[in-house]
Amino acid sequence: MPIEVIQTDITTLDVDAIVNAANESLLGGGGVDGAIHRAAGPGLLAECRSLPEVRPGVRCPTGEARATGGHRLPVRVVIHTVGPVWRGGASGEPALLASCYRRSLRLALEQRVASMAFPAISCGIYGYPPESAVPVAVREVRDWLAQHEAPMRVVFACFGETMARLYRAELGG
Ligand code: AR6
Protein backbone atom coordinates (compact mmCIF):
# COMPACT_ATOMS: atom_id res chain seq x y z
CA MET A 1 0.00 0.00 0.00
CA PRO A 2 1.75 3.19 -1.11
CA ILE A 3 -0.57 5.41 0.98
CA GLU A 4 -0.07 5.55 4.76
CA VAL A 5 -1.58 7.47 7.65
CA ILE A 6 0.83 8.47 10.41
CA GLN A 7 -0.08 10.49 13.48
CA THR A 8 2.95 12.71 13.91
CA ASP A 9 4.60 16.11 13.62
CA ILE A 10 5.36 16.25 9.88
CA THR A 11 8.76 17.87 10.50
CA THR A 12 10.05 14.63 12.06
CA LEU A 13 9.25 12.34 9.13
CA ASP A 14 11.97 10.55 7.23
CA VAL A 15 10.72 11.07 3.67
CA ASP A 16 12.17 12.75 0.56
CA ALA A 17 9.69 15.62 0.65
CA ILE A 18 7.14 17.21 2.93
CA VAL A 19 4.33 19.49 1.85
CA ASN A 20 3.81 22.79 3.63
CA ALA A 21 0.33 24.32 4.00
CA ALA A 22 1.57 27.84 3.33
CA ASN A 23 0.04 31.21 2.49
CA GLU A 24 0.45 33.11 -0.78
CA SER A 25 3.43 35.15 0.47
CA LEU A 26 5.45 31.99 1.28
CA LEU A 27 7.03 33.97 4.11
CA GLY A 28 5.88 31.74 6.95
CA GLY A 29 2.97 31.78 9.38
CA GLY A 30 1.42 29.66 12.09
CA GLY A 31 0.32 26.03 12.15
CA VAL A 32 2.33 23.55 10.13
CA ASP A 33 3.96 26.41 8.21
CA GLY A 34 5.41 27.80 11.43
CA ALA A 35 6.59 24.36 12.55
CA ILE A 36 8.32 23.73 9.21
CA HIS A 37 10.08 27.11 9.19
CA ARG A 38 11.20 26.67 12.83
CA ALA A 39 12.64 23.24 12.10
CA ALA A 40 14.21 24.21 8.77
CA GLY A 41 15.91 27.35 10.08
CA PRO A 42 16.35 30.77 8.47
CA GLY A 43 17.73 29.37 5.21
CA LEU A 44 14.24 28.24 4.22
CA LEU A 45 12.78 31.71 4.69
CA ALA A 46 15.65 33.20 2.66
CA GLU A 47 15.04 30.73 -0.16
CA CYS A 48 11.29 31.42 -0.10
CA ARG A 49 11.93 35.15 -0.24
CA SER A 50 14.09 34.63 -3.34
CA LEU A 51 11.22 33.00 -5.25
CA PRO A 52 9.65 35.38 -7.78
CA GLU A 53 6.45 37.22 -6.95
CA VAL A 54 3.68 36.69 -9.49
CA ARG A 55 2.03 39.86 -8.18
CA PRO A 56 2.91 42.03 -5.20
CA GLY A 57 3.16 39.88 -2.08
CA VAL A 58 2.15 36.67 -3.90
CA ARG A 59 4.79 34.04 -4.61
CA CYS A 60 2.35 31.13 -4.84
CA PRO A 61 -1.31 31.71 -5.76
CA THR A 62 -3.95 29.57 -4.02
CA GLY A 63 -4.10 26.09 -5.56
CA GLU A 64 -0.51 26.18 -6.86
CA ALA A 65 2.77 24.82 -5.42
CA ARG A 66 6.46 25.76 -5.28
CA ALA A 67 9.52 23.68 -4.31
CA THR A 68 12.47 24.60 -2.10
CA GLY A 69 15.22 22.71 -0.34
CA GLY A 70 14.77 21.19 3.11
CA HIS A 71 17.59 23.13 4.83
CA ARG A 72 17.86 21.77 8.42
CA LEU A 73 14.94 19.39 7.97
CA PRO A 74 15.65 15.71 7.31
CA VAL A 75 13.95 16.07 3.90
CA ARG A 76 15.52 17.04 0.57
CA VAL A 77 12.53 19.00 -0.72
CA VAL A 78 9.78 21.14 0.81
CA ILE A 79 6.77 21.64 -1.43
CA HIS A 80 4.84 24.74 -0.44
CA THR A 81 1.22 24.82 -1.49
CA VAL A 82 -1.54 27.25 -0.63
CA GLY A 83 -4.91 25.79 0.20
CA PRO A 84 -8.18 27.71 -0.02
CA VAL A 85 -9.67 29.56 2.92
CA TRP A 86 -13.03 27.89 3.67
CA ARG A 87 -15.88 30.27 2.81
CA GLY A 88 -18.76 27.80 3.04
CA GLY A 89 -17.81 25.51 0.16
CA ALA A 90 -19.42 27.29 -2.79
CA SER A 91 -16.44 29.51 -3.63
CA GLY A 92 -14.43 26.91 -5.52
CA GLU A 93 -12.81 25.47 -2.40
CA PRO A 94 -12.98 21.76 -3.43
CA ALA A 95 -11.38 22.42 -6.84
CA LEU A 96 -8.66 24.60 -5.32
CA LEU A 97 -7.90 22.01 -2.63
CA ALA A 98 -7.76 19.24 -5.24
CA SER A 99 -5.37 21.38 -7.27
CA CYS A 100 -3.02 21.70 -4.26
CA TYR A 101 -2.67 17.91 -4.08
CA ARG A 102 -2.22 17.47 -7.84
CA ARG A 103 0.29 20.31 -8.22
CA SER A 104 2.28 19.07 -5.20
CA LEU A 105 2.43 15.53 -6.58
CA ARG A 106 3.51 16.84 -9.99
CA LEU A 107 6.30 18.91 -8.44
CA ALA A 108 7.40 15.93 -6.37
CA LEU A 109 7.68 13.82 -9.51
CA GLU A 110 9.70 16.56 -11.23
CA GLN A 111 12.03 16.62 -8.21
CA ARG A 112 12.45 12.82 -8.38
CA VAL A 113 10.88 12.37 -4.97
CA ALA A 114 10.10 8.75 -4.03
CA SER A 115 8.35 9.41 -0.71
CA MET A 116 6.40 12.41 0.48
CA ALA A 117 4.11 13.52 3.29
CA PHE A 118 1.09 15.81 3.21
CA PRO A 119 -0.45 17.65 6.14
CA ALA A 120 -4.23 18.18 6.11
CA ILE A 121 -4.04 21.24 3.85
CA SER A 122 -6.51 24.04 4.79
CA CYS A 123 -7.90 22.08 7.77
CA GLY A 124 -6.41 24.34 10.46
CA ILE A 125 -6.27 28.12 10.32
CA TYR A 126 -7.99 28.15 6.89
CA GLY A 127 -11.03 26.41 8.40
CA TYR A 128 -11.81 23.69 5.81
CA PRO A 129 -13.95 21.04 7.56
CA PRO A 130 -11.85 17.88 7.77
CA GLU A 131 -14.89 15.71 6.88
CA SER A 132 -15.00 17.49 3.52
CA ALA A 133 -11.27 17.88 2.95
CA VAL A 134 -10.16 14.31 3.66
CA PRO A 135 -12.19 12.73 0.80
CA VAL A 136 -10.70 15.28 -1.62
CA ALA A 137 -7.16 14.54 -0.41
CA VAL A 138 -7.57 10.78 -0.65
CA ARG A 139 -9.28 10.89 -4.05
CA GLU A 140 -6.65 13.17 -5.59
CA VAL A 141 -3.69 11.15 -4.30
CA ARG A 142 -5.25 7.84 -5.33
CA ASP A 143 -6.17 9.09 -8.81
CA TRP A 144 -2.78 10.64 -9.35
CA LEU A 145 -0.91 7.49 -8.27
CA ALA A 146 -3.12 5.36 -10.53
CA GLN A 147 -2.66 7.70 -13.51
CA HIS A 148 1.09 8.01 -13.17
CA GLU A 149 1.98 4.50 -12.12
CA ALA A 150 4.56 6.34 -10.03
CA PRO A 151 6.41 4.30 -7.39
CA MET A 152 5.65 7.03 -4.84
CA ARG A 153 5.10 6.45 -1.12
CA VAL A 154 2.59 8.99 0.16
CA VAL A 155 2.03 9.67 3.85
CA PHE A 156 -0.87 11.63 5.30
CA ALA A 157 0.72 13.17 8.40
CA CYS A 158 -2.01 13.81 10.94
CA PHE A 159 -1.75 16.09 13.94
CA GLY A 160 -4.17 14.21 16.15
CA GLU A 161 -6.16 11.03 16.46
CA THR A 162 -9.41 12.48 15.08
CA MET A 163 -7.76 13.44 11.81
CA ALA A 164 -5.94 10.10 11.56
CA ARG A 165 -9.24 8.26 12.04
CA LEU A 166 -10.86 10.24 9.24
CA TYR A 167 -8.07 9.38 6.80
CA ARG A 168 -8.05 5.71 7.80
CA ALA A 169 -11.82 5.49 7.34
CA GLU A 170 -11.61 7.16 3.93
CA LEU A 171 -8.77 4.90 2.78
CA GLY A 172 -10.47 1.80 4.08
CA GLY A 173 -13.85 2.58 2.61
N1 AR6 B 1 2.61 18.37 11.65
C1 AR6 B 1 1.52 17.88 11.03
N2 AR6 B 1 0.35 18.55 10.99
C2 AR6 B 1 0.29 19.75 11.59
C3 AR6 B 1 1.39 20.34 12.25
C4 AR6 B 1 2.61 19.60 12.27
N3 AR6 B 1 3.71 20.05 12.87
N4 AR6 B 1 1.01 21.56 12.75
C5 AR6 B 1 -0.29 21.71 12.42
N5 AR6 B 1 -0.73 20.63 11.74
P1 AR6 B 1 -2.64 24.78 9.31
P2 AR6 B 1 -4.03 25.75 6.88
C6 AR6 B 1 -2.07 20.36 11.16
O1 AR6 B 1 -3.35 25.78 10.14
O2 AR6 B 1 -5.35 25.47 7.50
C7 AR6 B 1 -0.43 29.30 8.35
O3 AR6 B 1 -0.37 30.47 9.10
C8 AR6 B 1 -3.24 21.11 11.71
O4 AR6 B 1 -3.72 20.48 12.90
O5 AR6 B 1 -1.19 24.57 9.53
O6 AR6 B 1 -3.80 25.33 5.46
C9 AR6 B 1 -0.07 29.53 6.88
O7 AR6 B 1 0.96 30.49 6.75
C10 AR6 B 1 -4.24 20.99 10.56
O8 AR6 B 1 -4.90 19.72 10.61
O9 AR6 B 1 -2.79 25.13 7.72
C11 AR6 B 1 -1.37 30.01 6.32
O10 AR6 B 1 -1.55 31.39 6.59
C12 AR6 B 1 -3.33 21.01 9.33
O11 AR6 B 1 -2.01 20.75 9.80
C13 AR6 B 1 -2.39 29.21 7.07
O12 AR6 B 1 -1.78 28.86 8.31
C14 AR6 B 1 -3.32 22.33 8.57
O13 AR6 B 1 -3.43 23.41 9.48
C15 AR6 B 1 -2.74 27.93 6.35
O14 AR6 B 1 -3.81 27.31 7.02
PDB file of N, CA, C and O and ligand atoms in Angstrom, residues 8-11 21-23 28-33 35 83 119-127 157-159 163, ligand 1:
ATOM      1  N   THR A   8       1.621  12.202  13.564  1.00  0.00           N
ATOM      2  CA  THR A   8       2.948  12.711  13.905  1.00  0.00           C
ATOM      3  C   THR A   8       3.082  14.186  13.563  1.00  0.00           C
ATOM      4  O   THR A   8       2.256  14.753  12.840  1.00  0.00           O
ATOM      5  N   ASP A   9       4.162  14.782  14.055  1.00  0.00           N
ATOM      6  CA  ASP A   9       4.597  16.105  13.617  1.00  0.00           C
ATOM      7  C   ASP A   9       5.316  15.890  12.280  1.00  0.00           C
ATOM      8  O   ASP A   9       6.315  15.161  12.210  1.00  0.00           O
ATOM      9  N   ILE A  10       4.831  16.518  11.227  1.00  0.00           N
ATOM     10  CA  ILE A  10       5.355  16.251   9.877  1.00  0.00           C
ATOM     11  C   ILE A  10       6.849  16.574   9.759  1.00  0.00           C
ATOM     12  O   ILE A  10       7.546  15.988   8.933  1.00  0.00           O
ATOM     13  N   THR A  11       7.352  17.464  10.619  1.00  0.00           N
ATOM     14  CA  THR A  11       8.765  17.865  10.502  1.00  0.00           C
ATOM     15  C   THR A  11       9.720  16.757  10.951  1.00  0.00           C
ATOM     16  O   THR A  11      10.920  16.874  10.753  1.00  0.00           O
ATOM     17  N   ALA A  21       1.584  23.590   4.225  1.00  0.00           N
ATOM     18  CA  ALA A  21       0.330  24.319   4.001  1.00  0.00           C
ATOM     19  C   ALA A  21       0.622  25.796   4.257  1.00  0.00           C
ATOM     20  O   ALA A  21       0.497  26.273   5.381  1.00  0.00           O
ATOM     21  N   ALA A  22       1.032  26.484   3.218  1.00  0.00           N
ATOM     22  CA  ALA A  22       1.566  27.842   3.335  1.00  0.00           C
ATOM     23  C   ALA A  22       0.498  28.886   3.028  1.00  0.00           C
ATOM     24  O   ALA A  22      -0.674  28.556   2.838  1.00  0.00           O
ATOM     25  N   ASN A  23       0.905  30.137   3.004  1.00  0.00           N
ATOM     26  CA  ASN A  23       0.036  31.209   2.491  1.00  0.00           C
ATOM     27  C   ASN A  23       0.705  31.799   1.251  1.00  0.00           C
ATOM     28  O   ASN A  23       1.857  31.478   0.948  1.00  0.00           O
ATOM     29  N   GLY A  28       6.081  32.344   5.645  1.00  0.00           N
ATOM     30  CA  GLY A  28       5.878  31.737   6.954  1.00  0.00           C
ATOM     31  C   GLY A  28       4.572  32.172   7.584  1.00  0.00           C
ATOM     32  O   GLY A  28       3.861  33.044   7.071  1.00  0.00           O
ATOM     33  N   GLY A  29       4.227  31.506   8.687  1.00  0.00           N
ATOM     34  CA  GLY A  29       2.972  31.784   9.375  1.00  0.00           C
ATOM     35  C   GLY A  29       2.863  30.896  10.585  1.00  0.00           C
ATOM     36  O   GLY A  29       3.868  30.494  11.168  1.00  0.00           O
ATOM     37  N   GLY A  30       1.633  30.542  10.948  1.00  0.00           N
ATOM     38  CA  GLY A  30       1.418  29.664  12.095  1.00  0.00           C
ATOM     39  C   GLY A  30       1.245  28.225  11.647  1.00  0.00           C
ATOM     40  O   GLY A  30       1.675  27.850  10.560  1.00  0.00           O
ATOM     41  N   GLY A  31       0.635  27.413  12.499  1.00  0.00           N
ATOM     42  CA  GLY A  31       0.318  26.026  12.148  1.00  0.00           C
ATOM     43  C   GLY A  31       1.514  25.247  11.648  1.00  0.00           C
ATOM     44  O   GLY A  31       2.640  25.405  12.133  1.00  0.00           O
ATOM     45  N   VAL A  32       1.268  24.417  10.656  1.00  0.00           N
ATOM     46  CA  VAL A  32       2.331  23.551  10.134  1.00  0.00           C
ATOM     47  C   VAL A  32       3.409  24.390   9.438  1.00  0.00           C
ATOM     48  O   VAL A  32       4.595  24.036   9.459  1.00  0.00           O
ATOM     49  N   ASP A  33       3.013  25.501   8.853  1.00  0.00           N
ATOM     50  CA  ASP A  33       3.963  26.414   8.205  1.00  0.00           C
ATOM     51  C   ASP A  33       4.994  26.912   9.224  1.00  0.00           C
ATOM     52  O   ASP A  33       6.217  26.874   8.978  1.00  0.00           O
ATOM     53  N   ALA A  35       5.780  25.502  12.076  1.00  0.00           N
ATOM     54  CA  ALA A  35       6.588  24.363  12.553  1.00  0.00           C
ATOM     55  C   ALA A  35       7.681  24.027  11.534  1.00  0.00           C
ATOM     56  O   ALA A  35       8.830  23.740  11.904  1.00  0.00           O
ATOM     57  N   GLY A  83      -3.542  26.273   0.254  1.00  0.00           N
ATOM     58  CA  GLY A  83      -4.914  25.795   0.204  1.00  0.00           C
ATOM     59  C   GLY A  83      -5.906  26.953   0.258  1.00  0.00           C
ATOM     60  O   GLY A  83      -5.544  28.082   0.607  1.00  0.00           O
ATOM     61  N   PRO A 119       0.406  17.334   5.002  1.00  0.00           N
ATOM     62  CA  PRO A 119      -0.455  17.652   6.144  1.00  0.00           C
ATOM     63  C   PRO A 119      -1.887  17.778   5.624  1.00  0.00           C
ATOM     64  O   PRO A 119      -2.119  17.699   4.417  1.00  0.00           O
ATOM     65  N   ALA A 120      -2.829  17.993   6.532  1.00  0.00           N
ATOM     66  CA  ALA A 120      -4.229  18.178   6.115  1.00  0.00           C
ATOM     67  C   ALA A 120      -4.407  19.631   5.673  1.00  0.00           C
ATOM     68  O   ALA A 120      -4.823  20.503   6.443  1.00  0.00           O
ATOM     69  N   ILE A 121      -4.056  19.879   4.401  1.00  0.00           N
ATOM     70  CA  ILE A 121      -4.036  21.241   3.849  1.00  0.00           C
ATOM     71  C   ILE A 121      -5.391  21.929   4.076  1.00  0.00           C
ATOM     72  O   ILE A 121      -6.446  21.325   3.820  1.00  0.00           O
ATOM     73  N   SER A 122      -5.348  23.158   4.552  1.00  0.00           N
ATOM     74  CA  SER A 122      -6.514  24.038   4.789  1.00  0.00           C
ATOM     75  C   SER A 122      -7.340  23.669   6.020  1.00  0.00           C
ATOM     76  O   SER A 122      -8.278  24.396   6.356  1.00  0.00           O
ATOM     77  N   CYS A 123      -7.022  22.563   6.685  1.00  0.00           N
ATOM     78  CA  CYS A 123      -7.899  22.085   7.774  1.00  0.00           C
ATOM     79  C   CYS A 123      -7.630  22.726   9.135  1.00  0.00           C
ATOM     80  O   CYS A 123      -8.251  22.350  10.125  1.00  0.00           O
ATOM     81  N   GLY A 124      -6.692  23.670   9.192  1.00  0.00           N
ATOM     82  CA  GLY A 124      -6.415  24.339  10.459  1.00  0.00           C
ATOM     83  C   GLY A 124      -6.903  25.774  10.402  1.00  0.00           C
ATOM     84  O   GLY A 124      -8.107  26.034  10.375  1.00  0.00           O
ATOM     85  N   ILE A 125      -5.962  26.691  10.315  1.00  0.00           N
ATOM     86  CA  ILE A 125      -6.269  28.124  10.315  1.00  0.00           C
ATOM     87  C   ILE A 125      -7.230  28.492   9.176  1.00  0.00           C
ATOM     88  O   ILE A 125      -8.081  29.371   9.333  1.00  0.00           O
ATOM     89  N   TYR A 126      -7.147  27.823   8.040  1.00  0.00           N
ATOM     90  CA  TYR A 126      -7.994  28.153   6.888  1.00  0.00           C
ATOM     91  C   TYR A 126      -9.408  27.567   6.987  1.00  0.00           C
ATOM     92  O   TYR A 126     -10.249  27.843   6.126  1.00  0.00           O
ATOM     93  N   GLY A 127      -9.663  26.737   8.023  1.00  0.00           N
ATOM     94  CA  GLY A 127     -11.032  26.406   8.395  1.00  0.00           C
ATOM     95  C   GLY A 127     -11.796  25.408   7.545  1.00  0.00           C
ATOM     96  O   GLY A 127     -13.023  25.289   7.676  1.00  0.00           O
ATOM     97  N   ALA A 157       0.233  12.902   7.047  1.00  0.00           N
ATOM     98  CA  ALA A 157       0.723  13.174   8.401  1.00  0.00           C
ATOM     99  C   ALA A 157      -0.367  13.907   9.166  1.00  0.00           C
ATOM    100  O   ALA A 157      -0.749  15.019   8.789  1.00  0.00           O
ATOM    101  N   CYS A 158      -0.864  13.270  10.217  1.00  0.00           N
ATOM    102  CA  CYS A 158      -2.009  13.815  10.942  1.00  0.00           C
ATOM    103  C   CYS A 158      -1.589  14.303  12.314  1.00  0.00           C
ATOM    104  O   CYS A 158      -0.920  13.588  13.050  1.00  0.00           O
ATOM    105  N   PHE A 159      -2.057  15.494  12.647  1.00  0.00           N
ATOM    106  CA  PHE A 159      -1.747  16.091  13.936  1.00  0.00           C
ATOM    107  C   PHE A 159      -2.893  15.784  14.877  1.00  0.00           C
ATOM    108  O   PHE A 159      -3.628  16.667  15.259  1.00  0.00           O
ATOM    109  N   MET A 163      -8.119  13.310  13.230  1.00  0.00           N
ATOM    110  CA  MET A 163      -7.758  13.443  11.805  1.00  0.00           C
ATOM    111  C   MET A 163      -7.272  12.096  11.256  1.00  0.00           C
ATOM    112  O   MET A 163      -7.635  11.693  10.150  1.00  0.00           O
TER     113      MET A 163
HETATM  114  N1  AR6 B   1       2.609  18.374  11.648  1.00  0.00           N
HETATM  115  C1  AR6 B   1       1.518  17.885  11.034  1.00  0.00           C
HETATM  116  N2  AR6 B   1       0.351  18.552  10.985  1.00  0.00           N
HETATM  117  C2  AR6 B   1       0.294  19.753  11.594  1.00  0.00           C
HETATM  118  C3  AR6 B   1       1.394  20.344  12.250  1.00  0.00           C
HETATM  119  C4  AR6 B   1       2.613  19.597  12.267  1.00  0.00           C
HETATM  120  N3  AR6 B   1       3.711  20.053  12.867  1.00  0.00           N
HETATM  121  N4  AR6 B   1       1.009  21.560  12.753  1.00  0.00           N
HETATM  122  C5  AR6 B   1      -0.287  21.715  12.424  1.00  0.00           C
HETATM  123  N5  AR6 B   1      -0.733  20.630  11.741  1.00  0.00           N
HETATM  124  P1  AR6 B   1      -2.639  24.783   9.307  1.00  0.00           P
HETATM  125  P2  AR6 B   1      -4.030  25.748   6.879  1.00  0.00           P
HETATM  126  C6  AR6 B   1      -2.065  20.356  11.159  1.00  0.00           C
HETATM  127  O1  AR6 B   1      -3.346  25.780  10.140  1.00  0.00           O
HETATM  128  O2  AR6 B   1      -5.352  25.467   7.500  1.00  0.00           O
HETATM  129  C7  AR6 B   1      -0.427  29.301   8.351  1.00  0.00           C
HETATM  130  O3  AR6 B   1      -0.371  30.475   9.099  1.00  0.00           O
HETATM  131  C8  AR6 B   1      -3.244  21.115  11.710  1.00  0.00           C
HETATM  132  O4  AR6 B   1      -3.722  20.482  12.897  1.00  0.00           O
HETATM  133  O5  AR6 B   1      -1.188  24.575   9.531  1.00  0.00           O
HETATM  134  O6  AR6 B   1      -3.797  25.329   5.461  1.00  0.00           O
HETATM  135  C9  AR6 B   1      -0.067  29.530   6.884  1.00  0.00           C
HETATM  136  O7  AR6 B   1       0.963  30.487   6.748  1.00  0.00           O
HETATM  137  C10 AR6 B   1      -4.240  20.990  10.558  1.00  0.00           C
HETATM  138  O8  AR6 B   1      -4.895  19.719  10.608  1.00  0.00           O
HETATM  139  O9  AR6 B   1      -2.794  25.131   7.719  1.00  0.00           O
HETATM  140  C11 AR6 B   1      -1.373  30.013   6.320  1.00  0.00           C
HETATM  141  O10 AR6 B   1      -1.554  31.388   6.591  1.00  0.00           O
HETATM  142  C12 AR6 B   1      -3.332  21.006   9.326  1.00  0.00           C
HETATM  143  O11 AR6 B   1      -2.007  20.752   9.795  1.00  0.00           O
HETATM  144  C13 AR6 B   1      -2.388  29.210   7.069  1.00  0.00           C
HETATM  145  O12 AR6 B   1      -1.779  28.859   8.308  1.00  0.00           O
HETATM  146  C14 AR6 B   1      -3.319  22.326   8.566  1.00  0.00           C
HETATM  147  O13 AR6 B   1      -3.428  23.405   9.483  1.00  0.00           O
HETATM  148  C15 AR6 B   1      -2.739  27.934   6.352  1.00  0.00           C
HETATM  149  O14 AR6 B   1      -3.814  27.307   7.018  1.00  0.00           O
END
